[in-house]
Amino acid sequence: MVEWTDFERATIQDIFSKMDYEVVGPAALSRCLVVYPWTQRYFGNFGNLYNAAAIIANPMVAAHGKVVLHGLDRAVKNMDDIKGTYAELSVLHSEKLHVDPDNFRLLADCLTIVVAAKLGKAFTGDVQAAFQKFLAVVVSSLGRQYH
Amino acid sequence: MSLTQKDKAAVKALWAKISKSADAIGSDALSRMLTVYPQTKTYFSHWPDMSPGSAPVKAHGKKVMGGINLAVSKIDDLTNGLLELSEQHAFQLRVDPTNFKILSHCVLVVVSSMFPNDFTPEAHVAFDKFLTAVALALSEKYR
């Protein structure tokens, strides 16, 4: 069981309650596809991913970014059992989507960068530590059911 | 994943915008690293004070960013340009190279938080590639 301090719980709830998922989702996913281009392998049918501008403007990328963030919301609302919450999603990513779990870490890093840009000075070292711990649990849970 | 001309131009353009704040970036990145990745504190047990923003942390952050500044100027040949630093890290400091990735990540987070409009995805990928290349050059002499 993951132990969360009061500070960590409050920090995660605070960040996500103030977050515009419709903006942050697309920003994080498009950044991931630009910064780690090999992640594009999972989006062969998304159309034009030729360059950064195309990726950022791509409506399918934006739509999917929102899906991902809303999926993350489930963990925010179930911090005491993220593993259980993501069991099905983990199976999906393994059996159906065949996503290398290392990609979860790459997307998590991009999400951290996007949130840092949004929060500026408020994204202190302690806040970053809490945020990254949360994402690490998410990443671990999503990779849990792979075999 | 070597640096293309486009990458080098993007790095220099970003550096031109952020280098005035190099000391602050270095201090914040290092402070952050020690907080978010506590295992990195093992390298600084000789410091009287490892808290964020303390004198040793600030001084060391400045030193690290001085190294990055040097790397920008030697971007066309990092291996030779950073030879001395590589020898220092290999034979004296013996920092496990995994930590280069950790510190690089913290630098990216700080730059993103301080310069959200300049740290576009394109600038991000170029700078990430650059810091990876710097880490590689620094570990050149390790074995």
PDB file of C-alpha atoms in Angstrom:
ATOM      1  CA  MET A   1       0.000   0.000   0.000  1.00  0.00           C
ATOM      2  CA  VAL A   2       1.331   3.432  -0.880  1.00  0.00           C
ATOM      3  CA  GLU A   3       1.554   5.773   2.072  1.00  0.00           C
ATOM      4  CA  TRP A   4       0.668   9.386   1.386  1.00  0.00           C
ATOM      5  CA  THR A   5       1.493  12.240   3.731  1.00  0.00           C
ATOM      6  CA  ASP A   6      -1.125  14.922   4.295  1.00  0.00           C
ATOM      7  CA  PHE A   7       1.020  17.309   2.274  1.00  0.00           C
ATOM      8  CA  GLU A   8       1.209  14.889  -0.645  1.00  0.00           C
ATOM      9  CA  ARG A   9      -2.538  14.265  -0.685  1.00  0.00           C
ATOM     10  CA  ALA A  10      -3.350  17.956  -0.457  1.00  0.00           C
ATOM     11  CA  THR A  11      -0.809  18.830  -3.135  1.00  0.00           C
ATOM     12  CA  ILE A  12      -2.166  16.307  -5.634  1.00  0.00           C
ATOM     13  CA  GLN A  13      -5.778  17.310  -5.033  1.00  0.00           C
ATOM     14  CA  ASP A  14      -4.839  20.975  -5.299  1.00  0.00           C
ATOM     15  CA  ILE A  15      -2.922  20.638  -8.561  1.00  0.00           C
ATOM     16  CA  PHE A  16      -5.596  18.581 -10.302  1.00  0.00           C
ATOM     17  CA  SER A  17      -8.579  20.537  -9.021  1.00  0.00           C
ATOM     18  CA  LYS A  18      -7.132  23.689 -10.552  1.00  0.00           C
ATOM     19  CA  MET A  19      -6.009  22.010 -13.760  1.00  0.00           C
ATOM     20  CA  ASP A  20      -7.744  22.487 -17.110  1.00  0.00           C
ATOM     21  CA  TYR A  21      -7.633  18.922 -18.404  1.00  0.00           C
ATOM     22  CA  GLU A  22      -8.703  20.082 -21.858  1.00  0.00           C
ATOM     23  CA  VAL A  23      -5.521  22.167 -22.156  1.00  0.00           C
ATOM     24  CA  VAL A  24      -2.999  20.179 -20.163  1.00  0.00           C
ATOM     25  CA  GLY A  25      -3.875  16.804 -21.718  1.00  0.00           C
ATOM     26  CA  PRO A  26      -3.233  17.898 -25.304  1.00  0.00           C
ATOM     27  CA  ALA A  27      -0.145  19.879 -24.245  1.00  0.00           C
ATOM     28  CA  ALA A  28       1.418  16.909 -22.446  1.00  0.00           C
ATOM     29  CA  LEU A  29       0.701  14.350 -25.161  1.00  0.00           C
ATOM     30  CA  SER A  30       1.813  16.572 -28.034  1.00  0.00           C
ATOM     31  CA  ARG A  31       4.996  17.460 -26.150  1.00  0.00           C
ATOM     32  CA  CYS A  32       5.679  13.756 -25.628  1.00  0.00           C
ATOM     33  CA  LEU A  33       5.278  13.038 -29.345  1.00  0.00           C
ATOM     34  CA  VAL A  34       7.675  15.900 -30.176  1.00  0.00           C
ATOM     35  CA  VAL A  35      10.308  15.305 -27.509  1.00  0.00           C
ATOM     36  CA  TYR A  36      10.273  11.501 -27.788  1.00  0.00           C
ATOM     37  CA  PRO A  37       9.334  10.930 -31.437  1.00  0.00           C
ATOM     38  CA  TRP A  38       9.464   7.142 -31.191  1.00  0.00           C
ATOM     39  CA  THR A  39       6.277   7.342 -29.132  1.00  0.00           C
ATOM     40  CA  GLN A  40       4.528   8.179 -32.394  1.00  0.00           C
ATOM     41  CA  ARG A  41       4.618   4.465 -33.170  1.00  0.00           C
ATOM     42  CA  TYR A  42       1.332   4.060 -31.313  1.00  0.00           C
ATOM     43  CA  PHE A  43      -0.474   6.696 -33.321  1.00  0.00           C
ATOM     44  CA  GLY A  44      -0.020   5.534 -36.899  1.00  0.00           C
ATOM     45  CA  ASN A  45      -3.618   6.346 -37.765  1.00  0.00           C
ATOM     46  CA  PHE A  46      -3.579   9.867 -36.321  1.00  0.00           C
ATOM     47  CA  GLY A  47      -2.697  11.503 -39.631  1.00  0.00           C
ATOM     48  CA  ASN A  48      -0.133  14.280 -39.897  1.00  0.00           C
ATOM     49  CA  LEU A  49       2.611  13.991 -37.247  1.00  0.00           C
ATOM     50  CA  TYR A  50       5.333  15.246 -39.579  1.00  0.00           C
ATOM     51  CA  ASN A  51       6.710  18.025 -37.438  1.00  0.00           C
ATOM     52  CA  ALA A  52       6.149  19.779 -34.141  1.00  0.00           C
ATOM     53  CA  ALA A  53       3.652  22.262 -35.582  1.00  0.00           C
ATOM     54  CA  ALA A  54       1.595  19.479 -37.164  1.00  0.00           C
ATOM     55  CA  ILE A  55       1.601  17.432 -33.965  1.00  0.00           C
ATOM     56  CA  ILE A  56       0.544  20.383 -31.829  1.00  0.00           C
ATOM     57  CA  ALA A  57      -2.266  21.263 -34.244  1.00  0.00           C
ATOM     58  CA  ASN A  58      -3.442  17.666 -34.736  1.00  0.00           C
ATOM     59  CA  PRO A  59      -7.031  17.298 -33.469  1.00  0.00           C
ATOM     60  CA  MET A  60      -6.708  13.537 -32.860  1.00  0.00           C
ATOM     61  CA  VAL A  61      -3.663  14.136 -30.638  1.00  0.00           C
ATOM     62  CA  ALA A  62      -5.589  16.795 -28.729  1.00  0.00           C
ATOM     63  CA  ALA A  63      -8.609  14.511 -28.294  1.00  0.00           C
ATOM     64  CA  HIS A  64      -6.440  11.685 -27.078  1.00  0.00           C
ATOM     65  CA  GLY A  65      -4.577  13.961 -24.696  1.00  0.00           C
ATOM     66  CA  LYS A  66      -7.893  14.720 -23.023  1.00  0.00           C
ATOM     67  CA  VAL A  67      -8.700  11.001 -22.769  1.00  0.00           C
ATOM     68  CA  VAL A  68      -5.379  10.377 -21.037  1.00  0.00           C
ATOM     69  CA  LEU A  69      -5.836  13.199 -18.512  1.00  0.00           C
ATOM     70  CA  HIS A  70      -9.352  12.109 -17.667  1.00  0.00           C
ATOM     71  CA  GLY A  71      -7.925   8.626 -17.159  1.00  0.00           C
ATOM     72  CA  LEU A  72      -5.386  10.113 -14.753  1.00  0.00           C
ATOM     73  CA  ASP A  73      -8.242  11.707 -12.861  1.00  0.00           C
ATOM     74  CA  ARG A  74      -9.295   8.229 -11.718  1.00  0.00           C
ATOM     75  CA  ALA A  75      -6.053   7.897  -9.801  1.00  0.00           C
ATOM     76  CA  VAL A  76      -6.507  11.369  -8.302  1.00  0.00           C
ATOM     77  CA  LYS A  77      -9.889  10.285  -6.977  1.00  0.00           C
ATOM     78  CA  ASN A  78      -8.624   6.905  -5.704  1.00  0.00           C
ATOM     79  CA  MET A  79      -5.195   7.628  -4.306  1.00  0.00           C
ATOM     80  CA  ASP A  80      -5.422   4.796  -1.795  1.00  0.00           C
ATOM     81  CA  ASP A  81      -5.880   2.118  -4.423  1.00  0.00           C
ATOM     82  CA  ILE A  82      -4.333   3.272  -7.663  1.00  0.00           C
ATOM     83  CA  LYS A  83      -3.166  -0.270  -8.364  1.00  0.00           C
ATOM     84  CA  GLY A  84      -6.715  -1.629  -8.219  1.00  0.00           C
ATOM     85  CA  THR A  85      -8.159   1.353 -10.076  1.00  0.00           C
ATOM     86  CA  TYR A  86      -5.814   0.793 -13.014  1.00  0.00           C
ATOM     87  CA  ALA A  87      -5.878  -3.009 -13.193  1.00  0.00           C
ATOM     88  CA  GLU A  88      -8.170  -3.026 -16.232  1.00  0.00           C
ATOM     89  CA  LEU A  89      -6.367  -0.148 -17.949  1.00  0.00           C
ATOM     90  CA  SER A  90      -3.090  -1.972 -17.411  1.00  0.00           C
ATOM     91  CA  VAL A  91      -4.435  -5.068 -19.123  1.00  0.00           C
ATOM     92  CA  LEU A  92      -5.761  -2.897 -21.957  1.00  0.00           C
ATOM     93  CA  HIS A  93      -2.391  -1.194 -22.508  1.00  0.00           C
ATOM     94  CA  SER A  94      -0.637  -4.550 -22.479  1.00  0.00           C
ATOM     95  CA  GLU A  95      -2.968  -6.907 -24.310  1.00  0.00           C
ATOM     96  CA  LYS A  96      -4.720  -4.625 -26.759  1.00  0.00           C
ATOM     97  CA  LEU A  97      -2.608  -1.505 -27.206  1.00  0.00           C
ATOM     98  CA  HIS A  98       0.803  -3.222 -26.793  1.00  0.00           C
ATOM     99  CA  VAL A  99       2.384  -0.099 -25.314  1.00  0.00           C
ATOM    100  CA  ASP A 100       5.925  -0.450 -23.956  1.00  0.00           C
ATOM    101  CA  PRO A 101       5.481   0.609 -20.303  1.00  0.00           C
ATOM    102  CA  ASP A 102       8.565   2.793 -20.561  1.00  0.00           C
ATOM    103  CA  ASN A 103       6.381   5.198 -22.505  1.00  0.00           C
ATOM    104  CA  PHE A 104       4.291   5.878 -19.408  1.00  0.00           C
ATOM    105  CA  ARG A 105       7.386   7.308 -17.778  1.00  0.00           C
ATOM    106  CA  LEU A 106       8.120   9.512 -20.800  1.00  0.00           C
ATOM    107  CA  LEU A 107       4.589  10.917 -20.813  1.00  0.00           C
ATOM    108  CA  ALA A 108       4.777  11.451 -17.059  1.00  0.00           C
ATOM    109  CA  ASP A 109       7.960  13.507 -17.504  1.00  0.00           C
ATOM    110  CA  CYS A 110       6.275  15.653 -20.150  1.00  0.00           C
ATOM    111  CA  LEU A 111       3.264  16.164 -17.898  1.00  0.00           C
ATOM    112  CA  THR A 112       5.622  17.320 -15.127  1.00  0.00           C
ATOM    113  CA  ILE A 113       7.210  19.857 -17.482  1.00  0.00           C
ATOM    114  CA  VAL A 114       3.784  21.157 -18.581  1.00  0.00           C
ATOM    115  CA  VAL A 115       2.569  21.499 -14.984  1.00  0.00           C
ATOM    116  CA  ALA A 116       5.848  23.262 -14.058  1.00  0.00           C
ATOM    117  CA  ALA A 117       5.223  25.763 -16.854  1.00  0.00           C
ATOM    118  CA  LYS A 118       1.712  26.374 -15.583  1.00  0.00           C
ATOM    119  CA  LEU A 119       2.507  26.701 -11.883  1.00  0.00           C
ATOM    120  CA  GLY A 120       5.820  28.551 -12.184  1.00  0.00           C
ATOM    121  CA  LYS A 121       7.262  29.418  -8.771  1.00  0.00           C
ATOM    122  CA  ALA A 122       4.446  27.515  -7.054  1.00  0.00           C
ATOM    123  CA  PHE A 123       5.951  24.287  -8.401  1.00  0.00           C
ATOM    124  CA  THR A 124       8.457  24.069  -5.568  1.00  0.00           C
ATOM    125  CA  GLY A 125      10.780  21.135  -4.940  1.00  0.00           C
ATOM    126  CA  ASP A 126       8.371  19.676  -2.380  1.00  0.00           C
ATOM    127  CA  VAL A 127       5.422  20.006  -4.757  1.00  0.00           C
ATOM    128  CA  GLN A 128       7.463  18.407  -7.537  1.00  0.00           C
ATOM    129  CA  ALA A 129       8.419  15.525  -5.230  1.00  0.00           C
ATOM    130  CA  ALA A 130       4.748  14.866  -4.406  1.00  0.00           C
ATOM    131  CA  PHE A 131       3.689  15.151  -8.049  1.00  0.00           C
ATOM    132  CA  GLN A 132       6.423  12.818  -9.272  1.00  0.00           C
ATOM    133  CA  LYS A 133       5.677  10.293  -6.508  1.00  0.00           C
ATOM    134  CA  PHE A 134       2.035  10.278  -7.607  1.00  0.00           C
ATOM    135  CA  LEU A 135       2.983   9.800 -11.262  1.00  0.00           C
ATOM    136  CA  ALA A 136       5.454   7.063 -10.326  1.00  0.00           C
ATOM    137  CA  VAL A 137       2.649   5.136  -8.618  1.00  0.00           C
ATOM    138  CA  VAL A 138       0.428   5.638 -11.676  1.00  0.00           C
ATOM    139  CA  VAL A 139       3.189   4.469 -14.012  1.00  0.00           C
ATOM    140  CA  SER A 140       3.901   1.428 -11.854  1.00  0.00           C
ATOM    141  CA  SER A 141       0.199   0.509 -11.673  1.00  0.00           C
ATOM    142  CA  LEU A 142      -0.246   0.799 -15.415  1.00  0.00           C
ATOM    143  CA  GLY A 143       2.632  -1.603 -15.952  1.00  0.00           C
ATOM    144  CA  ARG A 144       1.500  -4.011 -13.238  1.00  0.00           C
ATOM    145  CA  GLN A 145      -0.587  -6.410 -15.323  1.00  0.00           C
ATOM    146  CA  TYR A 146       1.940  -6.887 -18.108  1.00  0.00           C
ATOM    147  CA  HIS A 147       3.252 -10.398 -18.523  1.00  0.00           C
TER     148      HIS A 147
ATOM    149  CA  MET B   1      20.540  10.869 -31.369  1.00  0.00           C
ATOM    150  CA  SER B   2      23.322  13.345 -32.139  1.00  0.00           C
ATOM    151  CA  LEU B   3      22.760  17.087 -32.341  1.00  0.00           C
ATOM    152  CA  THR B   4      21.666  18.374 -35.741  1.00  0.00           C
ATOM    153  CA  GLN B   5      22.370  21.928 -36.898  1.00  0.00           C
ATOM    154  CA  LYS B   6      18.738  22.695 -36.092  1.00  0.00           C
ATOM    155  CA  ASP B   7      19.210  21.385 -32.540  1.00  0.00           C
ATOM    156  CA  LYS B   8      22.353  23.459 -32.017  1.00  0.00           C
ATOM    157  CA  ALA B   9      20.616  26.607 -33.255  1.00  0.00           C
ATOM    158  CA  ALA B  10      17.641  25.937 -30.972  1.00  0.00           C
ATOM    159  CA  VAL B  11      19.926  25.366 -27.962  1.00  0.00           C
ATOM    160  CA  LYS B  12      21.832  28.580 -28.619  1.00  0.00           C
ATOM    161  CA  ALA B  13      18.590  30.520 -29.083  1.00  0.00           C
ATOM    162  CA  LEU B  14      17.170  29.180 -25.810  1.00  0.00           C
ATOM    163  CA  TRP B  15      20.448  29.749 -23.968  1.00  0.00           C
ATOM    164  CA  ALA B  16      20.524  33.358 -25.164  1.00  0.00           C
ATOM    165  CA  LYS B  17      17.151  33.849 -23.465  1.00  0.00           C
ATOM    166  CA  ILE B  18      17.863  32.023 -20.212  1.00  0.00           C
ATOM    167  CA  SER B  19      21.590  32.428 -19.540  1.00  0.00           C
ATOM    168  CA  LYS B  20      21.152  35.685 -17.590  1.00  0.00           C
ATOM    169  CA  SER B  21      19.296  33.603 -15.017  1.00  0.00           C
ATOM    170  CA  ALA B  22      21.876  30.815 -15.035  1.00  0.00           C
ATOM    171  CA  ASP B  23      22.768  31.186 -11.349  1.00  0.00           C
ATOM    172  CA  ALA B  24      19.116  31.063 -10.275  1.00  0.00           C
ATOM    173  CA  ILE B  25      18.442  28.103 -12.563  1.00  0.00           C
ATOM    174  CA  GLY B  26      21.434  26.229 -11.183  1.00  0.00           C
ATOM    175  CA  SER B  27      20.514  26.870  -7.572  1.00  0.00           C
ATOM    176  CA  ASP B  28      16.869  25.884  -8.088  1.00  0.00           C
ATOM    177  CA  ALA B  29      17.719  22.782 -10.133  1.00  0.00           C
ATOM    178  CA  LEU B  30      20.197  21.540  -7.560  1.00  0.00           C
ATOM    179  CA  SER B  31      17.898  22.314  -4.604  1.00  0.00           C
ATOM    180  CA  ARG B  32      15.099  20.528  -6.371  1.00  0.00           C
ATOM    181  CA  MET B  33      17.279  17.502  -7.139  1.00  0.00           C
ATOM    182  CA  LEU B  34      18.263  17.119  -3.486  1.00  0.00           C
ATOM    183  CA  THR B  35      14.594  17.311  -2.460  1.00  0.00           C
ATOM    184  CA  VAL B  36      12.970  15.189  -5.156  1.00  0.00           C
ATOM    185  CA  TYR B  37      15.767  12.595  -5.381  1.00  0.00           C
ATOM    186  CA  PRO B  38      17.117  12.329  -1.809  1.00  0.00           C
ATOM    187  CA  GLN B  39      19.635   9.658  -2.810  1.00  0.00           C
ATOM    188  CA  THR B  40      21.620  12.418  -4.565  1.00  0.00           C
ATOM    189  CA  LYS B  41      22.399  13.917  -1.175  1.00  0.00           C
ATOM    190  CA  THR B  42      24.933  11.145  -0.686  1.00  0.00           C
ATOM    191  CA  TYR B  43      27.365  13.104  -2.844  1.00  0.00           C
ATOM    192  CA  PHE B  44      27.241  16.182  -0.637  1.00  0.00           C
ATOM    193  CA  SER B  45      27.623  14.840   2.883  1.00  0.00           C
ATOM    194  CA  HIS B  46      30.637  17.129   3.273  1.00  0.00           C
ATOM    195  CA  TRP B  47      28.434  20.239   3.024  1.00  0.00           C
ATOM    196  CA  PRO B  48      27.391  21.894   6.284  1.00  0.00           C
ATOM    197  CA  ASP B  49      24.018  22.750   4.791  1.00  0.00           C
ATOM    198  CA  MET B  50      22.148  20.894   2.044  1.00  0.00           C
ATOM    199  CA  SER B  51      18.870  22.779   2.342  1.00  0.00           C
ATOM    200  CA  PRO B  52      17.301  24.403  -0.736  1.00  0.00           C
ATOM    201  CA  GLY B  53      18.839  27.785  -1.470  1.00  0.00           C
ATOM    202  CA  SER B  54      21.647  27.422   1.078  1.00  0.00           C
ATOM    203  CA  ALA B  55      25.063  28.906   0.380  1.00  0.00           C
ATOM    204  CA  PRO B  56      26.782  25.647  -0.664  1.00  0.00           C
ATOM    205  CA  VAL B  57      23.829  24.723  -2.903  1.00  0.00           C
ATOM    206  CA  LYS B  58      23.798  28.152  -4.561  1.00  0.00           C
ATOM    207  CA  ALA B  59      27.544  28.128  -5.126  1.00  0.00           C
ATOM    208  CA  HIS B  60      27.463  24.655  -6.571  1.00  0.00           C
ATOM    209  CA  GLY B  61      24.461  25.407  -8.790  1.00  0.00           C
ATOM    210  CA  LYS B  62      26.428  28.322 -10.215  1.00  0.00           C
ATOM    211  CA  LYS B  63      29.376  26.044 -10.887  1.00  0.00           C
ATOM    212  CA  VAL B  64      27.225  23.478 -12.675  1.00  0.00           C
ATOM    213  CA  MET B  65      25.619  26.127 -14.895  1.00  0.00           C
ATOM    214  CA  GLY B  66      29.113  27.425 -15.671  1.00  0.00           C
ATOM    215  CA  GLY B  67      29.782  23.956 -17.031  1.00  0.00           C
ATOM    216  CA  ILE B  68      26.608  24.078 -19.116  1.00  0.00           C
ATOM    217  CA  ASN B  69      27.643  27.486 -20.453  1.00  0.00           C
ATOM    218  CA  LEU B  70      30.990  26.017 -21.447  1.00  0.00           C
ATOM    219  CA  ALA B  71      29.186  23.149 -23.129  1.00  0.00           C
ATOM    220  CA  VAL B  72      27.053  25.559 -25.190  1.00  0.00           C
ATOM    221  CA  SER B  73      30.222  27.256 -26.422  1.00  0.00           C
ATOM    222  CA  LYS B  74      31.730  23.859 -27.288  1.00  0.00           C
ATOM    223  CA  ILE B  75      28.559  22.453 -28.768  1.00  0.00           C
ATOM    224  CA  ASP B  76      30.300  21.431 -31.983  1.00  0.00           C
ATOM    225  CA  ASP B  77      32.707  19.139 -30.143  1.00  0.00           C
ATOM    226  CA  LEU B  78      31.505  18.316 -26.657  1.00  0.00           C
ATOM    227  CA  THR B  79      33.796  15.306 -26.164  1.00  0.00           C
ATOM    228  CA  ASN B  80      36.941  17.402 -26.525  1.00  0.00           C
ATOM    229  CA  GLY B  81      35.455  20.577 -25.133  1.00  0.00           C
ATOM    230  CA  LEU B  82      34.502  18.887 -21.858  1.00  0.00           C
ATOM    231  CA  LEU B  83      37.578  16.670 -21.560  1.00  0.00           C
ATOM    232  CA  GLU B  84      38.831  18.186 -18.316  1.00  0.00           C
ATOM    233  CA  LEU B  85      35.406  18.068 -16.734  1.00  0.00           C
ATOM    234  CA  SER B  86      35.042  14.477 -17.822  1.00  0.00           C
ATOM    235  CA  GLU B  87      38.332  13.557 -16.171  1.00  0.00           C
ATOM    236  CA  GLN B  88      37.260  15.340 -13.018  1.00  0.00           C
ATOM    237  CA  HIS B  89      33.932  13.486 -12.898  1.00  0.00           C
ATOM    238  CA  ALA B  90      35.553  10.142 -13.727  1.00  0.00           C
ATOM    239  CA  PHE B  91      38.538  10.128 -11.424  1.00  0.00           C
ATOM    240  CA  GLN B  92      37.699  12.484  -8.607  1.00  0.00           C
ATOM    241  CA  LEU B  93      33.972  12.998  -8.304  1.00  0.00           C
ATOM    242  CA  ARG B  94      32.917   9.564  -9.554  1.00  0.00           C
ATOM    243  CA  VAL B  95      29.280  10.597  -9.815  1.00  0.00           C
ATOM    244  CA  ASP B  96      27.194   7.667 -11.039  1.00  0.00           C
ATOM    245  CA  PRO B  97      26.089   8.678 -14.558  1.00  0.00           C
ATOM    246  CA  THR B  98      22.417   7.971 -13.748  1.00  0.00           C
ATOM    247  CA  ASN B  99      22.531  11.191 -11.795  1.00  0.00           C
ATOM    248  CA  PHE B 100      23.280  13.247 -14.912  1.00  0.00           C
ATOM    249  CA  LYS B 101      19.825  12.270 -16.166  1.00  0.00           C
ATOM    250  CA  ILE B 102      18.299  13.229 -12.838  1.00  0.00           C
ATOM    251  CA  LEU B 103      19.925  16.662 -12.727  1.00  0.00           C
ATOM    252  CA  SER B 104      19.107  17.258 -16.410  1.00  0.00           C
ATOM    253  CA  HIS B 105      15.444  16.552 -15.693  1.00  0.00           C
ATOM    254  CA  CYS B 106      15.508  19.067 -12.833  1.00  0.00           C
ATOM    255  CA  VAL B 107      17.121  21.682 -15.091  1.00  0.00           C
ATOM    256  CA  LEU B 108      14.356  21.139 -17.662  1.00  0.00           C
ATOM    257  CA  VAL B 109      11.666  21.514 -14.981  1.00  0.00           C
ATOM    258  CA  VAL B 110      13.224  24.767 -13.740  1.00  0.00           C
ATOM    259  CA  VAL B 111      13.611  26.223 -17.238  1.00  0.00           C
ATOM    260  CA  SER B 112      10.000  25.274 -17.979  1.00  0.00           C
ATOM    261  CA  SER B 113       8.756  26.912 -14.776  1.00  0.00           C
ATOM    262  CA  MET B 114      10.799  30.080 -15.295  1.00  0.00           C
ATOM    263  CA  PHE B 115      10.373  30.457 -19.061  1.00  0.00           C
ATOM    264  CA  PRO B 116       7.050  28.795 -19.930  1.00  0.00           C
ATOM    265  CA  ASN B 117       6.640  30.681 -23.201  1.00  0.00           C
ATOM    266  CA  ASP B 118      10.165  30.022 -24.457  1.00  0.00           C
ATOM    267  CA  PHE B 119      10.340  26.377 -23.447  1.00  0.00           C
ATOM    268  CA  THR B 120       8.239  25.184 -26.360  1.00  0.00           C
ATOM    269  CA  PRO B 121       8.195  21.478 -27.311  1.00  0.00           C
ATOM    270  CA  GLU B 122      10.777  22.216 -30.021  1.00  0.00           C
ATOM    271  CA  ALA B 123      13.080  24.003 -27.589  1.00  0.00           C
ATOM    272  CA  HIS B 124      12.508  21.173 -25.099  1.00  0.00           C
ATOM    273  CA  VAL B 125      13.559  18.377 -27.446  1.00  0.00           C
ATOM    274  CA  ALA B 126      16.701  20.252 -28.560  1.00  0.00           C
ATOM    275  CA  PHE B 127      17.725  21.125 -25.003  1.00  0.00           C
ATOM    276  CA  ASP B 128      17.018  17.586 -23.760  1.00  0.00           C
ATOM    277  CA  LYS B 129      19.178  16.162 -26.565  1.00  0.00           C
ATOM    278  CA  PHE B 130      21.888  18.689 -25.675  1.00  0.00           C
ATOM    279  CA  LEU B 131      21.909  17.813 -21.972  1.00  0.00           C
ATOM    280  CA  THR B 132      22.019  14.118 -22.900  1.00  0.00           C
ATOM    281  CA  ALA B 133      25.017  14.821 -25.143  1.00  0.00           C
ATOM    282  CA  VAL B 134      26.688  16.760 -22.319  1.00  0.00           C
ATOM    283  CA  ALA B 135      26.117  13.836 -19.945  1.00  0.00           C
ATOM    284  CA  LEU B 136      27.636  11.490 -22.496  1.00  0.00           C
ATOM    285  CA  ALA B 137      30.709  13.721 -22.893  1.00  0.00           C
ATOM    286  CA  LEU B 138      31.041  13.940 -19.091  1.00  0.00           C
ATOM    287  CA  SER B 139      31.036  10.156 -18.758  1.00  0.00           C
ATOM    288  CA  GLU B 140      33.529   9.758 -21.608  1.00  0.00           C
ATOM    289  CA  LYS B 141      36.478   9.012 -19.314  1.00  0.00           C
ATOM    290  CA  TYR B 142      34.637   6.765 -16.857  1.00  0.00           C
ATOM    291  CA  ARG B 143      35.892   3.461 -18.263  1.00  0.00           C
TER     292      ARG B 143
END
